[in-house]
PDB file of C-alpha atoms in Angstrom:
ATOM      1  CA  UNK A   1       5.665  19.035  -0.424  1.00 54.00           C
ATOM      2  CA  UNK A   2       7.148  16.922  -3.155  1.00 77.00           C
ATOM      3  CA  UNK A   3       6.109  13.652  -1.565  1.00 92.00           C
ATOM      4  CA  UNK A   4       4.179  12.195   1.354  1.00 96.00           C
ATOM      5  CA  UNK A   5       6.136  12.733   4.536  1.00 96.00           C
ATOM      6  CA  UNK A   6       5.723  10.607   7.661  1.00 97.00           C
ATOM      7  CA  UNK A   7       7.226  11.035  11.088  1.00 97.00           C
ATOM      8  CA  UNK A   8       8.781   9.580  13.048  1.00 97.00           C
ATOM      9  CA  UNK A   9      10.365   7.017  10.753  1.00 95.00           C
ATOM     10  CA  UNK A  10      10.883   4.687  13.716  1.00 96.00           C
ATOM     11  CA  UNK A  11       9.190   4.571  17.107  1.00 97.00           C
ATOM     12  CA  UNK A  12       9.853   2.199  19.989  1.00 98.00           C
ATOM     13  CA  UNK A  13       7.377   2.459  22.831  1.00 98.00           C
ATOM     14  CA  UNK A  14       6.528   0.566  25.968  1.00 97.00           C
ATOM     15  CA  UNK A  15       3.338  -1.446  26.170  1.00 98.00           C
ATOM     16  CA  UNK A  16       0.537   0.677  27.564  1.00 98.00           C
ATOM     17  CA  UNK A  17       1.882   4.028  26.354  1.00 98.00           C
ATOM     18  CA  UNK A  18       0.135   6.241  23.794  1.00 98.00           C
ATOM     19  CA  UNK A  19       1.764   7.105  20.465  1.00 98.00           C
ATOM     20  CA  UNK A  20       1.075   9.656  17.736  1.00 98.00           C
ATOM     21  CA  UNK A  21       2.074   9.129  14.135  1.00 98.00           C
ATOM     22  CA  UNK A  22       2.083  12.008  11.684  1.00 98.00           C
ATOM     23  CA  UNK A  23       1.423  12.201   7.961  1.00 98.00           C
ATOM     24  CA  UNK A  24       1.987  15.240   5.766  1.00 97.00           C
ATOM     25  CA  UNK A  25       0.403  14.584   2.351  1.00 96.00           C
ATOM     26  CA  UNK A  26       1.325  16.009  -1.027  1.00 95.00           C
ATOM     27  CA  UNK A  27       0.190  19.612  -1.238  1.00 93.00           C
ATOM     28  CA  UNK A  28      -3.264  19.830  -2.816  1.00 91.00           C
ATOM     29  CA  UNK A  29      -4.129  16.171  -2.326  1.00 93.00           C
ATOM     30  CA  UNK A  30      -7.558  16.083  -0.737  1.00 91.00           C
ATOM     31  CA  UNK A  31      -7.708  12.353  -0.034  1.00 92.00           C
ATOM     32  CA  UNK A  32      -5.538  10.770   2.652  1.00 95.00           C
ATOM     33  CA  UNK A  33      -5.333   7.126   3.697  1.00 95.00           C
ATOM     34  CA  UNK A  34      -3.749   5.176   6.535  1.00 97.00           C
ATOM     35  CA  UNK A  35      -2.660   1.557   6.111  1.00 96.00           C
ATOM     36  CA  UNK A  36      -0.866  -0.912   8.369  1.00 96.00           C
ATOM     37  CA  UNK A  37       1.601  -3.600   7.315  1.00 94.00           C
ATOM     38  CA  UNK A  38       2.535  -6.233   9.837  1.00 90.00           C
ATOM     39  CA  UNK A  39       5.802  -8.138   9.408  1.00 83.00           C
ATOM     40  CA  UNK A  40       5.789 -10.097   6.155  1.00 75.00           C
ATOM     41  CA  UNK A  41       2.135  -9.331   5.512  1.00 79.00           C
ATOM     42  CA  UNK A  42       0.131  -7.325   3.012  1.00 82.00           C
ATOM     43  CA  UNK A  43      -1.342  -3.909   3.587  1.00 91.00           C
ATOM     44  CA  UNK A  44      -4.398  -3.500   5.773  1.00 92.00           C
ATOM     45  CA  UNK A  45      -6.641  -0.443   5.325  1.00 93.00           C
ATOM     46  CA  UNK A  46      -7.283   1.601   8.472  1.00 96.00           C
ATOM     47  CA  UNK A  47      -9.029   4.886   7.648  1.00 96.00           C
ATOM     48  CA  UNK A  48      -9.623   7.314   4.799  1.00 93.00           C
ATOM     49  CA  UNK A  49     -10.056  11.101   4.872  1.00 94.00           C
ATOM     50  CA  UNK A  50     -11.641  13.343   2.280  1.00 92.00           C
ATOM     51  CA  UNK A  51     -10.716  16.828   3.402  1.00 91.00           C
ATOM     52  CA  UNK A  52     -11.050  16.826   7.188  1.00 93.00           C
ATOM     53  CA  UNK A  53     -13.825  14.264   7.396  1.00 93.00           C
ATOM     54  CA  UNK A  54     -13.430  10.494   7.543  1.00 92.00           C
ATOM     55  CA  UNK A  55     -16.091   8.769   5.407  1.00 89.00           C
ATOM     56  CA  UNK A  56     -14.563   5.344   6.030  1.00 91.00           C
ATOM     57  CA  UNK A  57     -13.124   4.307   9.379  1.00 92.00           C
ATOM     58  CA  UNK A  58     -13.976   0.646   8.903  1.00 91.00           C
ATOM     59  CA  UNK A  59     -10.406  -0.582   9.179  1.00 93.00           C
ATOM     60  CA  UNK A  60      -9.564   0.805  12.613  1.00 96.00           C
ATOM     61  CA  UNK A  61      -8.955  -2.377  14.640  1.00 94.00           C
ATOM     62  CA  UNK A  62     -10.210  -1.129  17.996  1.00 94.00           C
ATOM     63  CA  UNK A  63     -11.328   1.966  19.873  1.00 95.00           C
ATOM     64  CA  UNK A  64      -7.720   2.449  20.946  1.00 98.00           C
ATOM     65  CA  UNK A  65      -7.065   3.727  17.435  1.00 98.00           C
ATOM     66  CA  UNK A  66      -8.171   7.179  16.304  1.00 97.00           C
ATOM     67  CA  UNK A  67      -7.147   9.638  13.619  1.00 97.00           C
ATOM     68  CA  UNK A  68      -7.776  13.222  12.730  1.00 97.00           C
ATOM     69  CA  UNK A  69      -6.934  15.566   9.926  1.00 96.00           C
ATOM     70  CA  UNK A  70      -6.771  19.320  10.204  1.00 91.00           C
ATOM     71  CA  UNK A  71      -6.776  22.051   7.573  1.00 90.00           C
ATOM     72  CA  UNK A  72      -7.256  19.431   4.889  1.00 87.00           C
ATOM     73  CA  UNK A  73      -3.582  18.655   5.242  1.00 93.00           C
ATOM     74  CA  UNK A  74      -1.673  16.988   8.087  1.00 96.00           C
ATOM     75  CA  UNK A  75      -3.132  13.871   9.687  1.00 98.00           C
ATOM     76  CA  UNK A  76      -2.325  12.255  13.012  1.00 98.00           C
ATOM     77  CA  UNK A  77      -2.965   8.602  13.856  1.00 98.00           C
ATOM     78  CA  UNK A  78      -3.123   8.018  17.614  1.00 98.00           C
ATOM     79  CA  UNK A  79      -2.850   4.636  19.290  1.00 98.00           C
ATOM     80  CA  UNK A  80      -3.741   4.597  22.963  1.00 98.00           C
ATOM     81  CA  UNK A  81      -2.536   2.000  25.468  1.00 98.00           C
ATOM     82  CA  UNK A  82      -0.346   0.304  22.871  1.00 98.00           C
ATOM     83  CA  UNK A  83      -0.182  -3.479  22.741  1.00 97.00           C
ATOM     84  CA  UNK A  84       2.494  -5.718  21.247  1.00 96.00           C
ATOM     85  CA  UNK A  85       0.166  -6.690  18.393  1.00 95.00           C
ATOM     86  CA  UNK A  86       0.176  -3.010  17.330  1.00 96.00           C
ATOM     87  CA  UNK A  87       3.785  -3.423  16.201  1.00 96.00           C
ATOM     88  CA  UNK A  88       3.813  -2.839  12.443  1.00 96.00           C
ATOM     89  CA  UNK A  89       4.728  -0.340   9.760  1.00 96.00           C
ATOM     90  CA  UNK A  90       2.079   2.351   9.468  1.00 97.00           C
ATOM     91  CA  UNK A  91       1.855   3.784   5.960  1.00 96.00           C
ATOM     92  CA  UNK A  92       0.108   6.920   4.815  1.00 97.00           C
ATOM     93  CA  UNK A  93      -0.908   7.715   1.255  1.00 95.00           C
ATOM     94  CA  UNK A  94      -2.540  10.647  -0.477  1.00 94.00           C
ATOM     95  CA  UNK A  95      -4.253  11.178  -3.802  1.00 90.00           C
ATOM     96  CA  UNK A  96      -5.483  14.167  -5.757  1.00 87.00           C
ATOM     97  CA  UNK A  97      -8.719  12.425  -6.638  1.00 79.00           C
ATOM     98  CA  UNK A  98     -10.151   9.919  -4.179  1.00 73.00           C
ATOM     99  CA  UNK A  99      -9.566   6.370  -5.299  1.00 71.00           C
ATOM    100  CA  UNK A 100      -7.033   7.205  -7.992  1.00 76.00           C
ATOM    101  CA  UNK A 101      -3.295   7.708  -8.200  1.00 79.00           C
ATOM    102  CA  UNK A 102      -2.124   6.956  -4.684  1.00 86.00           C
ATOM    103  CA  UNK A 103       1.335   8.047  -3.514  1.00 91.00           C
ATOM    104  CA  UNK A 104       2.674   6.419  -0.348  1.00 93.00           C
ATOM    105  CA  UNK A 105       4.993   7.781   2.305  1.00 95.00           C
ATOM    106  CA  UNK A 106       7.969   5.833   3.671  1.00 94.00           C
ATOM    107  CA  UNK A 107       6.045   4.729   6.738  1.00 95.00           C
ATOM    108  CA  UNK A 108       6.537   4.710  10.496  1.00 97.00           C
ATOM    109  CA  UNK A 109       7.900   1.491  11.952  1.00 96.00           C
ATOM    110  CA  UNK A 110       6.277   1.058  15.366  1.00 97.00           C
ATOM    111  CA  UNK A 111       7.692  -1.424  17.838  1.00 97.00           C
ATOM    112  CA  UNK A 112       5.868  -2.030  21.124  1.00 97.00           C
ATOM    113  CA  UNK A 113       8.067  -3.660  23.755  1.00 97.00           C
TER     114      UNK A 113
ATOM    115  CA  UNK B   1     -15.547  -7.739   0.022  1.00 85.00           C
ATOM    116  CA  UNK B   2     -13.436  -8.101  -3.066  1.00 90.00           C
ATOM    117  CA  UNK B   3     -10.737 -10.761  -3.104  1.00 93.00           C
ATOM    118  CA  UNK B   4      -7.396  -9.986  -4.761  1.00 96.00           C
ATOM    119  CA  UNK B   5      -5.033 -12.878  -5.314  1.00 96.00           C
ATOM    120  CA  UNK B   6      -1.564 -12.759  -6.796  1.00 97.00           C
ATOM    121  CA  UNK B   7       0.620 -15.467  -8.213  1.00 97.00           C
ATOM    122  CA  UNK B   8       3.183 -16.760  -7.848  1.00 98.00           C
ATOM    123  CA  UNK B   9       3.717 -15.923  -4.166  1.00 96.00           C
ATOM    124  CA  UNK B  10       7.480 -16.226  -4.541  1.00 97.00           C
ATOM    125  CA  UNK B  11       9.755 -16.026  -7.548  1.00 97.00           C
ATOM    126  CA  UNK B  12      13.514 -16.340  -7.925  1.00 97.00           C
ATOM    127  CA  UNK B  13      15.058 -15.196 -11.199  1.00 96.00           C
ATOM    128  CA  UNK B  14      18.524 -14.966 -12.567  1.00 97.00           C
ATOM    129  CA  UNK B  15      19.485 -11.509 -13.753  1.00 97.00           C
ATOM    130  CA  UNK B  16      18.411 -10.985 -17.352  1.00 97.00           C
ATOM    131  CA  UNK B  17      15.422 -13.312 -17.203  1.00 98.00           C
ATOM    132  CA  UNK B  18      11.840 -12.269 -17.956  1.00 97.00           C
ATOM    133  CA  UNK B  19       8.823 -12.861 -15.748  1.00 97.00           C
ATOM    134  CA  UNK B  20       5.055 -12.445 -15.606  1.00 98.00           C
ATOM    135  CA  UNK B  21       3.191 -11.704 -12.390  1.00 98.00           C
ATOM    136  CA  UNK B  22      -0.561 -12.203 -12.218  1.00 98.00           C
ATOM    137  CA  UNK B  23      -3.320 -10.500 -10.238  1.00 98.00           C
ATOM    138  CA  UNK B  24      -6.849 -11.926 -10.141  1.00 98.00           C
ATOM    139  CA  UNK B  25      -9.736 -10.023  -8.618  1.00 96.00           C
ATOM    140  CA  UNK B  26     -13.233 -11.179  -7.777  1.00 95.00           C
ATOM    141  CA  UNK B  27     -15.338  -8.157  -8.753  1.00 92.00           C
ATOM    142  CA  UNK B  28     -15.345  -5.262 -11.193  1.00 92.00           C
ATOM    143  CA  UNK B  29     -12.923  -2.463 -10.336  1.00 91.00           C
ATOM    144  CA  UNK B  30     -12.695   1.274 -10.916  1.00 88.00           C
ATOM    145  CA  UNK B  31      -8.958   1.461 -10.383  1.00 90.00           C
ATOM    146  CA  UNK B  32      -6.047  -0.949 -10.365  1.00 94.00           C
ATOM    147  CA  UNK B  33      -2.492  -0.069  -9.436  1.00 94.00           C
ATOM    148  CA  UNK B  34       0.726  -2.059  -9.363  1.00 96.00           C
ATOM    149  CA  UNK B  35       3.270  -1.208  -6.670  1.00 95.00           C
ATOM    150  CA  UNK B  36       6.833  -2.296  -5.996  1.00 96.00           C
ATOM    151  CA  UNK B  37       7.864  -2.425  -2.344  1.00 94.00           C
ATOM    152  CA  UNK B  38      11.639  -2.258  -2.237  1.00 90.00           C
ATOM    153  CA  UNK B  39      13.730  -3.988   0.444  1.00 86.00           C
ATOM    154  CA  UNK B  40      13.621  -0.781   2.514  1.00 84.00           C
ATOM    155  CA  UNK B  41       9.824  -0.867   2.603  1.00 86.00           C
ATOM    156  CA  UNK B  42       9.105   2.024   0.279  1.00 88.00           C
ATOM    157  CA  UNK B  43       6.040   1.499  -1.916  1.00 91.00           C
ATOM    158  CA  UNK B  44       6.592   2.795  -5.419  1.00 91.00           C
ATOM    159  CA  UNK B  45       3.687   3.226  -7.802  1.00 91.00           C
ATOM    160  CA  UNK B  46       4.450   1.424 -11.067  1.00 95.00           C
ATOM    161  CA  UNK B  47       1.224   1.656 -13.032  1.00 94.00           C
ATOM    162  CA  UNK B  48      -2.286   2.984 -12.763  1.00 92.00           C
ATOM    163  CA  UNK B  49      -4.062   0.594 -15.107  1.00 94.00           C
ATOM    164  CA  UNK B  50      -7.790  -0.127 -14.684  1.00 92.00           C
ATOM    165  CA  UNK B  51      -7.832  -1.448 -18.257  1.00 94.00           C
ATOM    166  CA  UNK B  52      -5.627  -1.767 -21.313  1.00 96.00           C
ATOM    167  CA  UNK B  53      -1.857  -1.964 -21.634  1.00 97.00           C
ATOM    168  CA  UNK B  54       0.900   0.373 -20.523  1.00 97.00           C
ATOM    169  CA  UNK B  55       4.673   0.217 -20.796  1.00 97.00           C
ATOM    170  CA  UNK B  56       7.413   1.947 -18.871  1.00 96.00           C
ATOM    171  CA  UNK B  57      10.908   0.879 -19.795  1.00 97.00           C
ATOM    172  CA  UNK B  58      11.446  -2.792 -18.953  1.00 97.00           C
ATOM    173  CA  UNK B  59       8.055  -3.018 -17.252  1.00 98.00           C
ATOM    174  CA  UNK B  60       4.666  -3.330 -18.841  1.00 98.00           C
ATOM    175  CA  UNK B  61       1.210  -4.146 -17.549  1.00 98.00           C
ATOM    176  CA  UNK B  62      -2.042  -5.346 -19.029  1.00 98.00           C
ATOM    177  CA  UNK B  63      -5.454  -5.380 -17.373  1.00 97.00           C
ATOM    178  CA  UNK B  64      -8.359  -7.304 -18.869  1.00 97.00           C
ATOM    179  CA  UNK B  65     -11.168  -5.872 -16.783  1.00 94.00           C
ATOM    180  CA  UNK B  66     -13.888  -8.060 -18.302  1.00 94.00           C
ATOM    181  CA  UNK B  67     -11.982 -11.182 -17.246  1.00 97.00           C
ATOM    182  CA  UNK B  68     -10.891  -9.709 -13.919  1.00 97.00           C
ATOM    183  CA  UNK B  69      -7.149 -10.063 -14.115  1.00 98.00           C
ATOM    184  CA  UNK B  70      -4.032  -8.003 -14.595  1.00 98.00           C
ATOM    185  CA  UNK B  71      -0.506  -9.005 -15.599  1.00 98.00           C
ATOM    186  CA  UNK B  72       2.790  -7.315 -14.844  1.00 98.00           C
ATOM    187  CA  UNK B  73       5.685  -8.144 -17.165  1.00 98.00           C
ATOM    188  CA  UNK B  74       9.281  -7.630 -16.145  1.00 97.00           C
ATOM    189  CA  UNK B  75      11.830  -8.022 -18.912  1.00 97.00           C
ATOM    190  CA  UNK B  76      15.614  -8.337 -18.589  1.00 97.00           C
ATOM    191  CA  UNK B  77      15.327  -8.390 -14.802  1.00 97.00           C
ATOM    192  CA  UNK B  78      17.935  -6.664 -12.649  1.00 97.00           C
ATOM    193  CA  UNK B  79      18.859  -7.137  -8.999  1.00 96.00           C
ATOM    194  CA  UNK B  80      17.220  -3.783  -8.259  1.00 95.00           C
ATOM    195  CA  UNK B  81      13.899  -5.318  -9.276  1.00 96.00           C
ATOM    196  CA  UNK B  82      13.962  -7.425  -6.113  1.00 96.00           C
ATOM    197  CA  UNK B  83      11.231  -6.799  -3.566  1.00 95.00           C
ATOM    198  CA  UNK B  84       7.519  -7.419  -3.274  1.00 96.00           C
ATOM    199  CA  UNK B  85       5.071  -6.560  -6.034  1.00 97.00           C
ATOM    200  CA  UNK B  86       1.526  -5.722  -5.019  1.00 96.00           C
ATOM    201  CA  UNK B  87      -1.530  -5.111  -7.082  1.00 96.00           C
ATOM    202  CA  UNK B  88      -4.303  -3.105  -5.467  1.00 94.00           C
ATOM    203  CA  UNK B  89      -7.834  -2.276  -6.563  1.00 93.00           C
ATOM    204  CA  UNK B  90     -10.631   0.167  -5.851  1.00 89.00           C
ATOM    205  CA  UNK B  91     -14.183  -1.073  -6.259  1.00 86.00           C
ATOM    206  CA  UNK B  92     -17.668   0.386  -6.400  1.00 77.00           C
ATOM    207  CA  UNK B  93     -18.168   3.553  -4.432  1.00 72.00           C
ATOM    208  CA  UNK B  94     -15.248   2.860  -2.121  1.00 73.00           C
ATOM    209  CA  UNK B  95     -12.113   4.969  -2.242  1.00 77.00           C
ATOM    210  CA  UNK B  96      -9.761   2.682  -0.386  1.00 85.00           C
ATOM    211  CA  UNK B  97      -7.284   0.390  -2.109  1.00 88.00           C
ATOM    212  CA  UNK B  98      -7.619  -3.303  -1.386  1.00 91.00           C
ATOM    213  CA  UNK B  99      -4.225  -4.942  -1.723  1.00 93.00           C
ATOM    214  CA  UNK B 100      -3.404  -8.336  -3.083  1.00 94.00           C
ATOM    215  CA  UNK B 101      -1.297 -10.922  -1.345  1.00 90.00           C
ATOM    216  CA  UNK B 102       1.884  -9.869  -3.118  1.00 95.00           C
ATOM    217  CA  UNK B 103       4.605 -11.613  -5.136  1.00 97.00           C
ATOM    218  CA  UNK B 104       8.044 -11.661  -3.534  1.00 96.00           C
ATOM    219  CA  UNK B 105      10.698 -11.443  -6.271  1.00 97.00           C
ATOM    220  CA  UNK B 106      14.381 -12.130  -5.801  1.00 97.00           C
ATOM    221  CA  UNK B 107      16.723 -11.480  -8.703  1.00 97.00           C
ATOM    222  CA  UNK B 108      20.118 -13.102  -8.360  1.00 96.00           C
ATOM    223  CA  UNK B 109      23.400 -12.549 -10.222  1.00 93.00           C
TER     224      UNK B 109
END
């Protein structure tokens, strides 16, 4: 596609429920990144994919968080047993060459009530 | 890990004024990008500038890699320039961007 597409744009969920966030990167971009931005804060790295493998998962805050990427394209970030502190905007980015020329999606705003 | 600090943290300008935003980083970098996050949260890539100087319209950026800083210049500011400006770097063998603390800019009429 022309840009990085994320869905849903907004998600409200009850504490304890699982959620799935989707990222569709720019066609041909082999590198894909997930970041989290809490209210009024900077961006926190979560995980990075090169193709379908994840060389760097160091930013995932707990084992409730997982992500996968299939076909070298779409990625899904799953948060199990959501907590209120998971409320944030989750941003996805892709790049043609890893580490260079990131393009970000519009994000998914997650609210855990 | 690398530290990325931006200054000033907040800036209020009258429309038409010029400004300089600074990004200091604590280690050598392979990549540096400047982003503008608009009031709707969208992150827009402004410059990819690991070294040297680039210009795009009213915006220009300079990175002095040997001294570990980058500057973003905004000239003749407009209300649409409002938002948060982030610099972000990639270091060593890592591929992830490490973001700075951001500068929140408000341009008033």
